[in-house]
Amino acid sequence: MNAPDSTANTSWASDRHRRSVLWIVALSTAAIVFDGYDLVVYGTVLPTLLADSAQLGALDPETAGALGSYALVGALTAGAFGDRIGRRRTMLTCIVWFSVGMGATALAQNITMFGLLRFLTGIGVGGLVATVGAMIAEFAPPGRRNLFNAIVYSGIPAGGVLASLAAITLQDSIGWRGLFWIGALPLFVLLPLALLRMPESPRWLLAHGRVADAQQICDRTGIPMPEVEPAIAGDRVGFAALARKPLLRPTALLGLMSFSGLLLTYGLNTWLPQIMSEAGYNAKGSLSFLLVLNGGAIIGGLIASRVADRTGPQRVIAVTFCLAALSLVLLTLNFPLGVLLVAVAGAGIGAIGTQVLIYGFVSNYYPTTARAAGVAWCAGFGRLGGILGPLLGGILLGAGIASSTAFYIFAVVALLGALVTTAVPAVRALRRSDLAAGQPVKVAE
């Protein structure tokens, strides 16, 4: 029998425990890399689709923005299933779903079919975002949760880097369809490993009364047996728990944080190559800005996560939102290329890197019975911002409005995100509120 863990424990219980968790982190990161690849690959092929009507048909900027938004669905539904059918089953299903969707998109012959397949692929991609956050929150030692969340969700900008490099080096030879075929690789290289090395969450099993199953997994993996968490909102699970006090208000605020972060993330990843192309940079040069945007997000996000493990993520997120606003304003000024690249990297940290931190913050904010739903809510509601970002860029560029206006609007969104972040109640305040109401609740540290 493994001893119950403690929220104060930041070390490994054994080498087997460490290996098991690192496998989970590695597999989750690999899955999220292809979420990031899916996010950015559309932006890399967009100039080709706009310029050549022989690919899918005539495409204007407004329609292109709408197509960019179609993949941003699915997180809400899949997250709800993650709290009900389990983390492992949801994750395996989503890997198959989005891999098949990416391969099918490579075969699309017209705009309608392309948009429909982007929509369907988004269900699997969105489900992964919610599920891996819950997995890491439930497997990682408390003192490493922000770091491991940052490593996993840095897979999003890492996938963006992969998509940018693939477009720069391979698009001339394999075309835009070949870039989408790359997105189908997880079905063959990731799924077999996940079937072997991805266990069900013992915390999820305990939350559903399956004590013996949880103990069996802990014995096999070396993961310490978690403590049973008191129920929140009675026996309500998933979204039903989010709709009751004390989680109702913070859930709304966390959703607005994610809305802001994903509006910036998807807006910049979709339109930055086209904006820089119109500013006079050649195709490979404009794609290089996308590479810097996502590369800056990876490095900056990992550094910020280490600070968040020491000081708490909330303050760090507010600061990185402000960094995004400053960087976006700098992009509107006539600076030399070197300064522009630094500003793009800062925008990557403040937009994509901030969203990485938000996912970690949210994953550790909720109890087990509502964790995947909480991440799914933030990812799903946030993706409304992700839908608006590409649409907004398309409307502005289609109307002939200067790109600087889009950057100013994005900067205002970043400042609003920082303001909302400061208003989220601390976990301790939630506990005091719940005790006052006579309903003790356990929320993750």
Short mmCIF file of C-alpha atoms in Angstrom, two decimals:
data_model
loop_
_atom_site.label_atom_id
_atom_site.label_comp_id
_atom_site.label_asym_id
_atom_site.label_seq_id
_atom_site.Cartn_x
_atom_site.Cartn_y
_atom_site.Cartn_z
CA MET A 1 0.00 0.00 0.00
CA ASN A 2 1.23 3.50 -0.83
CA ALA A 3 0.90 6.18 1.81
CA PRO A 4 -1.40 9.09 1.09
CA ASP A 5 0.37 12.08 -0.39
CA SER A 6 0.52 15.51 1.16
CA THR A 7 0.05 18.85 -0.53
CA ALA A 8 3.29 19.89 1.10
CA ASN A 9 5.21 17.09 -0.62
CA THR A 10 7.34 18.36 -3.50
CA SER A 11 9.64 15.34 -3.90
CA TRP A 12 9.43 11.96 -5.58
CA ALA A 13 8.27 8.99 -3.54
CA SER A 14 10.52 6.65 -5.56
CA ASP A 15 12.33 6.33 -8.88
CA ARG A 16 9.29 4.46 -10.21
CA HIS A 17 7.07 7.39 -9.22
CA ARG A 18 9.37 9.82 -11.05
CA ARG A 19 9.52 7.67 -14.20
CA SER A 20 5.75 7.25 -14.30
CA VAL A 21 5.07 10.96 -13.98
CA LEU A 22 7.75 11.91 -16.50
CA TRP A 23 6.19 9.49 -19.01
CA ILE A 24 2.83 11.20 -18.46
CA VAL A 25 4.40 14.65 -18.89
CA ALA A 26 6.22 13.54 -22.06
CA LEU A 27 3.14 11.98 -23.66
CA SER A 28 0.94 14.94 -22.72
CA THR A 29 3.51 17.35 -24.16
CA ALA A 30 3.76 15.39 -27.40
CA ALA A 31 -0.03 15.45 -27.77
CA ILE A 32 -0.19 19.19 -27.15
CA VAL A 33 2.61 19.81 -29.66
CA PHE A 34 0.17 18.71 -32.34
CA ASP A 35 -2.49 21.03 -30.91
CA GLY A 36 0.00 23.84 -31.47
CA TYR A 37 0.85 22.47 -34.89
CA ASP A 38 -2.84 22.50 -35.82
CA LEU A 39 -3.15 26.08 -34.53
CA VAL A 40 -0.26 27.47 -36.57
CA VAL A 41 -0.24 25.35 -39.71
CA TYR A 42 -3.33 27.15 -40.99
CA GLY A 43 -1.57 30.50 -40.63
CA THR A 44 1.45 29.19 -42.53
CA VAL A 45 -0.63 28.03 -45.52
CA LEU A 46 -3.03 30.98 -45.50
CA PRO A 47 -0.99 33.19 -47.87
CA THR A 48 -0.95 30.32 -50.40
CA LEU A 49 -4.70 29.74 -50.11
CA LEU A 50 -5.41 33.48 -50.48
CA ALA A 51 -3.14 33.88 -53.48
CA ASP A 52 -4.10 30.73 -55.43
CA SER A 53 -7.80 30.06 -56.01
CA ALA A 54 -6.91 26.72 -57.66
CA GLN A 55 -6.26 25.22 -54.21
CA LEU A 56 -9.74 25.40 -52.60
CA GLY A 57 -11.50 28.14 -54.54
CA ALA A 58 -11.57 31.93 -54.30
CA LEU A 59 -10.83 33.00 -50.71
CA ASP A 60 -11.15 36.52 -49.30
CA PRO A 61 -9.72 37.69 -45.93
CA GLU A 62 -13.11 37.61 -44.16
CA THR A 63 -13.76 33.99 -45.19
CA ALA A 64 -10.17 33.10 -44.33
CA GLY A 65 -10.68 34.48 -40.83
CA ALA A 66 -13.84 32.42 -40.44
CA LEU A 67 -12.02 29.25 -41.58
CA GLY A 68 -9.34 29.96 -38.99
CA SER A 69 -11.97 29.91 -36.28
CA TYR A 70 -13.65 26.63 -37.20
CA ALA A 71 -11.09 24.44 -35.43
CA LEU A 72 -11.65 26.28 -32.14
CA VAL A 73 -14.45 24.11 -30.83
CA GLY A 74 -14.84 20.91 -28.84
CA ALA A 75 -13.11 21.70 -25.56
CA LEU A 76 -16.35 22.12 -23.62
CA THR A 77 -17.90 18.80 -24.67
CA ALA A 78 -14.70 16.78 -24.41
CA GLY A 79 -13.86 18.30 -21.03
CA ALA A 80 -17.23 17.26 -19.67
CA PHE A 81 -16.56 13.69 -20.81
CA GLY A 82 -13.13 13.85 -19.16
CA ASP A 83 -14.74 14.31 -15.74
CA ARG A 84 -17.27 11.52 -16.39
CA ILE A 85 -15.53 8.78 -18.39
CA GLY A 86 -11.95 9.32 -17.23
CA ARG A 87 -8.78 11.12 -18.25
CA ARG A 88 -7.12 8.21 -20.06
CA ARG A 89 -10.08 7.22 -22.22
CA THR A 90 -10.74 10.83 -23.22
CA MET A 91 -7.12 11.46 -24.12
CA LEU A 92 -6.78 8.32 -26.26
CA THR A 93 -10.02 9.12 -28.09
CA CYS A 94 -8.90 12.69 -28.79
CA ILE A 95 -5.54 11.57 -30.21
CA VAL A 96 -7.32 9.32 -32.70
CA TRP A 97 -9.95 11.96 -33.49
CA PHE A 98 -7.66 14.87 -34.33
CA SER A 99 -5.13 12.69 -36.21
CA VAL A 100 -7.83 11.39 -38.52
CA GLY A 101 -9.21 14.92 -38.85
CA MET A 102 -5.85 16.38 -39.90
CA GLY A 103 -5.34 13.65 -42.49
CA ALA A 104 -8.83 14.15 -43.88
CA THR A 105 -8.29 17.93 -44.10
CA ALA A 106 -5.32 17.28 -46.38
CA LEU A 107 -7.80 15.73 -48.84
CA ALA A 108 -10.31 18.63 -48.87
CA GLN A 109 -11.19 19.83 -52.37
CA ASN A 110 -13.20 22.98 -51.63
CA ILE A 111 -13.69 25.64 -48.98
CA THR A 112 -16.85 24.07 -47.56
CA MET A 113 -15.23 20.67 -46.98
CA PHE A 114 -12.07 22.29 -45.63
CA GLY A 115 -14.09 24.31 -43.10
CA LEU A 116 -16.16 21.28 -42.03
CA LEU A 117 -13.06 19.16 -41.45
CA ARG A 118 -11.37 21.98 -39.51
CA PHE A 119 -14.49 22.09 -37.34
CA LEU A 120 -14.43 18.34 -36.68
CA THR A 121 -10.68 18.29 -36.02
CA GLY A 122 -11.20 20.98 -33.40
CA ILE A 123 -13.27 18.60 -31.26
CA GLY A 124 -10.29 16.32 -30.72
CA VAL A 125 -7.80 19.16 -30.34
CA GLY A 126 -9.97 21.00 -27.82
CA GLY A 127 -10.53 17.87 -25.77
CA LEU A 128 -6.78 17.36 -25.41
CA VAL A 129 -6.29 20.86 -24.00
CA ALA A 130 -8.75 20.20 -21.19
CA THR A 131 -7.67 16.65 -20.43
CA VAL A 132 -3.90 17.08 -20.20
CA GLY A 133 -4.34 19.96 -17.75
CA ALA A 134 -6.34 17.73 -15.46
CA MET A 135 -3.80 14.91 -15.87
CA ILE A 136 -0.82 17.04 -14.87
CA ALA A 137 -2.65 18.62 -11.92
CA GLU A 138 -3.52 15.15 -10.61
CA PHE A 139 -0.15 13.45 -11.20
CA ALA A 140 2.53 16.12 -10.62
CA PRO A 141 4.03 16.76 -7.17
CA PRO A 142 2.54 20.05 -5.89
CA GLY A 143 5.85 21.92 -5.96
CA ARG A 144 6.33 21.14 -9.65
CA ARG A 145 2.81 21.65 -10.96
CA ASN A 146 3.35 25.06 -12.57
CA LEU A 147 6.61 23.89 -14.16
CA PHE A 148 5.11 20.66 -15.52
CA ASN A 149 2.02 22.49 -16.74
CA ALA A 150 4.27 24.99 -18.48
CA ILE A 151 6.30 22.18 -20.07
CA VAL A 152 3.14 20.47 -21.31
CA TYR A 153 1.35 23.57 -22.56
CA SER A 154 4.57 24.91 -24.07
CA GLY A 155 3.82 22.16 -26.54
CA ILE A 156 1.40 24.65 -28.10
CA PRO A 157 4.09 27.17 -29.15
CA ALA A 158 6.51 24.25 -29.78
CA GLY A 159 3.96 22.93 -32.26
CA GLY A 160 3.85 26.42 -33.73
CA VAL A 161 7.62 26.32 -34.17
CA LEU A 162 7.31 22.88 -35.79
CA ALA A 163 4.64 24.16 -38.18
CA SER A 164 6.71 27.25 -39.04
CA LEU A 165 9.86 25.21 -39.70
CA ALA A 166 7.91 22.64 -41.72
CA ALA A 167 6.39 25.41 -43.83
CA ILE A 168 9.75 27.13 -44.38
CA THR A 169 11.61 23.95 -45.32
CA LEU A 170 8.99 21.61 -46.80
CA GLN A 171 6.07 23.57 -48.23
CA ASP A 172 7.74 24.06 -51.61
CA SER A 173 8.18 20.29 -51.96
CA ILE A 174 5.11 18.77 -50.24
CA GLY A 175 2.62 21.64 -50.58
CA TRP A 176 0.06 22.76 -48.04
CA ARG A 177 -1.64 19.35 -48.12
CA GLY A 178 1.58 17.66 -47.06
CA LEU A 179 1.78 19.98 -44.05
CA PHE A 180 -1.64 18.75 -42.92
CA TRP A 181 -0.59 15.12 -43.43
CA ILE A 182 2.19 15.72 -40.89
CA GLY A 183 -0.55 16.49 -38.37
CA ALA A 184 -1.86 12.93 -38.72
CA LEU A 185 1.38 11.35 -37.42
CA PRO A 186 0.24 10.99 -33.75
CA LEU A 187 -2.08 8.16 -34.79
CA PHE A 188 1.00 6.07 -35.59
CA VAL A 189 3.77 7.39 -33.30
CA LEU A 190 1.95 8.66 -30.19
CA LEU A 191 -1.13 6.48 -29.73
CA PRO A 192 0.77 3.17 -29.26
CA LEU A 193 2.96 4.73 -26.52
CA ALA A 194 -0.05 6.31 -24.81
CA LEU A 195 -1.85 2.97 -24.74
CA LEU A 196 1.13 1.44 -22.94
CA ARG A 197 2.29 4.21 -20.60
CA MET A 198 -0.69 6.50 -19.85
CA PRO A 199 -2.54 5.32 -16.71
CA GLU A 200 -5.91 6.48 -15.45
CA SER A 201 -5.74 9.18 -12.77
CA PRO A 202 -5.99 7.71 -9.26
CA ARG A 203 -7.56 10.99 -8.10
CA TRP A 204 -10.30 10.63 -10.69
CA LEU A 205 -10.89 7.03 -9.66
CA LEU A 206 -11.12 7.99 -5.97
CA ALA A 207 -13.53 10.81 -6.80
CA HIS A 208 -15.78 8.18 -8.39
CA GLY A 209 -15.51 5.73 -5.49
CA ARG A 210 -13.17 3.28 -7.25
CA VAL A 211 -10.71 2.91 -4.40
CA ALA A 212 -9.42 -0.56 -5.35
CA ASP A 213 -8.72 0.51 -8.95
CA ALA A 214 -6.88 3.59 -7.71
CA GLN A 215 -4.77 1.50 -5.35
CA GLN A 216 -3.92 -0.96 -8.13
CA ILE A 217 -2.64 1.85 -10.37
CA CYS A 218 -0.64 3.38 -7.51
CA ASP A 219 0.96 0.02 -6.75
CA ARG A 220 1.86 -0.48 -10.42
CA THR A 221 3.23 3.02 -11.09
CA GLY A 222 4.72 3.99 -7.72
CA ILE A 223 2.48 7.05 -7.55
CA PRO A 224 1.49 7.83 -3.93
CA MET A 225 -2.13 7.10 -3.08
CA PRO A 226 -3.96 10.45 -3.04
CA GLU A 227 -6.19 11.60 -0.22
CA VAL A 228 -9.93 11.44 -0.83
CA GLU A 229 -11.19 14.95 -1.47
CA PRO A 230 -14.45 16.09 0.15
CA ALA A 231 -17.21 16.56 -2.40
CA ILE A 232 -17.91 20.03 -3.73
CA ALA A 233 -21.48 21.19 -4.35
CA GLY A 234 -22.82 17.95 -2.89
CA ASP A 235 -22.46 15.10 -5.37
CA ARG A 236 -22.33 17.35 -8.44
CA VAL A 237 -19.65 16.56 -11.00
CA GLY A 238 -18.18 18.59 -13.84
CA PHE A 239 -19.99 21.68 -15.08
CA ALA A 240 -22.76 21.30 -12.50
CA ALA A 241 -20.19 21.98 -9.76
CA LEU A 242 -18.92 25.08 -11.56
CA ALA A 243 -22.38 26.63 -11.56
CA ARG A 244 -22.56 26.79 -7.73
CA LYS A 245 -20.83 28.89 -5.14
CA PRO A 246 -17.99 29.28 -4.34
CA LEU A 247 -16.77 28.46 -7.88
CA LEU A 248 -19.28 30.44 -9.93
CA ARG A 249 -17.59 33.87 -9.79
CA PRO A 250 -13.99 32.70 -10.22
CA THR A 251 -15.06 30.43 -13.07
CA ALA A 252 -16.47 33.44 -14.93
CA LEU A 253 -13.29 35.44 -14.35
CA LEU A 254 -11.00 32.56 -15.34
CA GLY A 255 -13.01 32.19 -18.54
CA LEU A 256 -12.48 35.87 -19.35
CA MET A 257 -8.74 35.48 -18.73
CA SER A 258 -8.62 32.60 -21.19
CA PHE A 259 -10.80 34.55 -23.66
CA SER A 260 -8.21 37.32 -23.69
CA GLY A 261 -5.23 34.97 -23.93
CA LEU A 262 -6.65 32.91 -26.78
CA LEU A 263 -7.86 35.95 -28.72
CA LEU A 264 -4.26 37.16 -28.71
CA THR A 265 -2.83 33.69 -29.42
CA TYR A 266 -5.05 32.83 -32.38
CA GLY A 267 -5.22 36.35 -33.77
CA LEU A 268 -1.43 36.70 -33.92
CA ASN A 269 -0.72 33.15 -35.12
CA THR A 270 -3.29 33.44 -37.92
CA TRP A 271 -2.48 36.90 -39.25
CA LEU A 272 1.13 37.74 -38.33
CA PRO A 273 2.62 36.13 -41.50
CA GLN A 274 0.10 37.93 -43.73
CA ILE A 275 0.60 41.27 -41.94
CA MET A 276 4.37 41.01 -42.27
CA SER A 277 4.01 39.93 -45.90
CA GLU A 278 1.99 43.08 -46.62
CA ALA A 279 4.66 45.09 -44.80
CA GLY A 280 7.16 44.02 -47.47
CA TYR A 281 8.76 40.84 -46.09
CA ASN A 282 9.02 37.84 -48.40
CA ALA A 283 7.23 34.57 -47.65
CA LYS A 284 10.06 32.98 -45.67
CA GLY A 285 10.76 36.25 -43.84
CA SER A 286 7.13 36.65 -42.75
CA LEU A 287 7.05 33.03 -41.54
CA SER A 288 10.19 33.74 -39.51
CA PHE A 289 8.20 36.22 -37.40
CA LEU A 290 5.85 33.35 -36.56
CA LEU A 291 8.85 31.26 -35.54
CA VAL A 292 10.10 34.02 -33.22
CA LEU A 293 6.60 34.53 -31.78
CA ASN A 294 6.28 30.89 -30.72
CA GLY A 295 9.94 30.44 -29.80
CA GLY A 296 9.73 33.42 -27.44
CA ALA A 297 6.60 31.92 -25.90
CA ILE A 298 8.37 28.63 -25.12
CA ILE A 299 11.41 30.17 -23.44
CA GLY A 300 9.50 32.94 -21.68
CA GLY A 301 6.71 30.61 -20.57
CA LEU A 302 9.13 28.16 -18.94
CA ILE A 303 10.96 30.94 -17.10
CA ALA A 304 7.68 32.48 -15.95
CA SER A 305 6.45 29.08 -14.70
CA ARG A 306 9.45 28.72 -12.41
CA VAL A 307 8.65 32.13 -10.95
CA ALA A 308 5.00 31.07 -10.62
CA ASP A 309 5.99 27.98 -8.60
CA ARG A 310 7.68 30.30 -6.10
CA THR A 311 5.34 33.30 -6.02
CA GLY A 312 2.04 31.94 -7.34
CA PRO A 313 0.81 32.15 -10.95
CA GLN A 314 -1.77 34.92 -10.62
CA ARG A 315 0.65 37.83 -10.28
CA VAL A 316 2.92 36.44 -13.01
CA ILE A 317 0.00 36.16 -15.46
CA ALA A 318 -0.97 39.80 -14.87
CA VAL A 319 2.62 40.88 -15.60
CA THR A 320 2.89 38.83 -18.81
CA PHE A 321 -0.41 40.25 -20.09
CA CYS A 322 1.09 43.73 -19.61
CA LEU A 323 4.21 42.60 -21.49
CA ALA A 324 1.98 41.60 -24.42
CA ALA A 325 0.37 45.05 -24.49
CA LEU A 326 3.74 46.82 -24.49
CA SER A 327 5.19 44.54 -27.19
CA LEU A 328 2.19 44.96 -29.48
CA VAL A 329 2.44 48.74 -29.26
CA LEU A 330 6.15 48.52 -30.15
CA LEU A 331 5.23 46.55 -33.29
CA THR A 332 3.35 49.60 -34.61
CA LEU A 333 6.47 51.78 -34.50
CA ASN A 334 9.06 52.04 -37.24
CA PHE A 335 11.87 50.24 -35.44
CA PRO A 336 14.75 48.31 -37.07
CA LEU A 337 14.28 44.60 -37.73
CA GLY A 338 16.21 43.51 -34.62
CA VAL A 339 13.96 45.54 -32.32
CA LEU A 340 10.85 44.24 -34.11
CA LEU A 341 11.97 40.66 -33.55
CA VAL A 342 12.45 41.35 -29.82
CA ALA A 343 8.95 42.86 -29.74
CA VAL A 344 7.51 39.81 -31.52
CA ALA A 345 9.19 37.54 -28.97
CA GLY A 346 7.72 39.67 -26.17
CA ALA A 347 4.30 39.41 -27.77
CA GLY A 348 4.75 35.63 -27.89
CA ILE A 349 5.55 35.50 -24.18
CA GLY A 350 2.66 37.82 -23.32
CA ALA A 351 0.09 36.09 -25.54
CA ILE A 352 0.91 32.39 -26.01
CA GLY A 353 3.12 32.17 -22.90
CA THR A 354 0.40 33.79 -20.81
CA GLN A 355 -2.14 31.24 -22.04
CA VAL A 356 0.24 28.46 -21.00
CA LEU A 357 0.33 29.92 -17.48
CA ILE A 358 -3.46 30.33 -17.46
CA TYR A 359 -3.98 26.63 -18.21
CA GLY A 360 -1.68 25.74 -15.31
CA PHE A 361 -3.42 28.18 -12.98
CA VAL A 362 -6.85 26.82 -13.88
CA SER A 363 -5.79 23.16 -13.68
CA ASN A 364 -4.71 23.58 -10.07
CA TYR A 365 -7.60 25.84 -9.05
CA TYR A 366 -10.38 23.25 -9.14
CA PRO A 367 -11.12 20.05 -7.17
CA THR A 368 -10.87 16.68 -8.93
CA THR A 369 -14.61 16.32 -9.58
CA ALA A 370 -14.66 19.58 -11.54
CA ARG A 371 -11.07 19.89 -12.77
CA ALA A 372 -11.44 18.81 -16.40
CA ALA A 373 -14.71 20.75 -16.63
CA GLY A 374 -12.95 23.83 -15.22
CA VAL A 375 -10.12 23.57 -17.75
CA ALA A 376 -12.64 22.76 -20.48
CA TRP A 377 -14.74 25.79 -19.59
CA CYS A 378 -11.72 28.06 -19.74
CA ALA A 379 -10.45 26.47 -22.94
CA GLY A 380 -13.92 26.41 -24.51
CA PHE A 381 -15.04 29.90 -23.49
CA GLY A 382 -11.53 31.13 -24.23
CA ARG A 383 -11.82 29.74 -27.72
CA LEU A 384 -14.62 32.19 -28.35
CA GLY A 385 -11.79 34.69 -28.08
CA GLY A 386 -9.78 32.42 -30.36
CA ILE A 387 -12.64 32.59 -32.87
CA LEU A 388 -12.84 36.38 -32.57
CA GLY A 389 -9.07 36.89 -33.06
CA PRO A 390 -8.86 35.49 -36.62
CA LEU A 391 -12.24 37.03 -37.53
CA LEU A 392 -11.19 40.43 -36.23
CA GLY A 393 -7.92 40.34 -38.15
CA GLY A 394 -9.73 39.28 -41.31
CA ILE A 395 -12.33 42.05 -41.02
CA LEU A 396 -9.70 44.73 -40.41
CA LEU A 397 -7.41 43.61 -43.23
CA GLY A 398 -10.33 43.04 -45.58
CA ALA A 399 -11.48 46.62 -44.95
CA GLY A 400 -8.01 47.94 -45.79
CA ILE A 401 -7.39 49.19 -42.24
CA ALA A 402 -3.74 49.54 -41.25
CA SER A 403 -2.22 46.59 -39.39
CA SER A 404 -1.24 48.94 -36.56
CA THR A 405 -4.93 49.23 -35.66
CA ALA A 406 -5.15 45.47 -35.13
CA PHE A 407 -2.09 45.58 -32.89
CA TYR A 408 -3.60 48.41 -30.82
CA ILE A 409 -6.84 46.46 -30.38
CA PHE A 410 -4.90 43.37 -29.32
CA ALA A 411 -2.93 45.52 -26.82
CA VAL A 412 -6.17 46.74 -25.23
CA VAL A 413 -7.36 43.11 -24.93
CA ALA A 414 -4.09 42.25 -23.14
CA LEU A 415 -4.56 45.08 -20.62
CA LEU A 416 -8.13 43.97 -19.95
CA GLY A 417 -6.82 40.43 -19.41
CA ALA A 418 -4.39 41.73 -16.79
CA LEU A 419 -7.21 43.58 -15.02
CA VAL A 420 -9.45 40.50 -14.93
CA THR A 421 -6.57 38.38 -13.60
CA THR A 422 -6.17 40.58 -10.54
CA ALA A 423 -9.87 40.13 -9.69
CA VAL A 424 -9.80 36.30 -9.40
CA PRO A 425 -10.34 35.29 -5.73
CA ALA A 426 -7.42 33.53 -4.07
CA VAL A 427 -7.90 29.89 -3.12
CA ARG A 428 -7.80 30.79 0.59
CA ALA A 429 -10.65 33.25 0.08
CA LEU A 430 -12.69 30.51 -1.56
CA ARG A 431 -12.18 28.23 1.40
CA ARG A 432 -13.22 30.92 3.87
CA SER A 433 -16.31 31.64 1.77
CA ASP A 434 -17.22 27.96 1.62
CA LEU A 435 -16.76 27.42 5.35
CA ALA A 436 -18.96 30.42 6.06
CA ALA A 437 -21.66 28.79 3.94
CA GLY A 438 -21.32 25.56 5.92
CA GLN A 439 -19.93 23.55 2.97
CA PRO A 440 -16.29 22.62 3.42
CA VAL A 441 -14.53 22.23 0.14
CA LYS A 442 -11.05 21.22 -0.89
CA VAL A 443 -9.50 23.20 -3.71
CA ALA A 444 -6.04 22.31 -4.98
CA GLU A 445 -3.12 24.30 -3.63
#
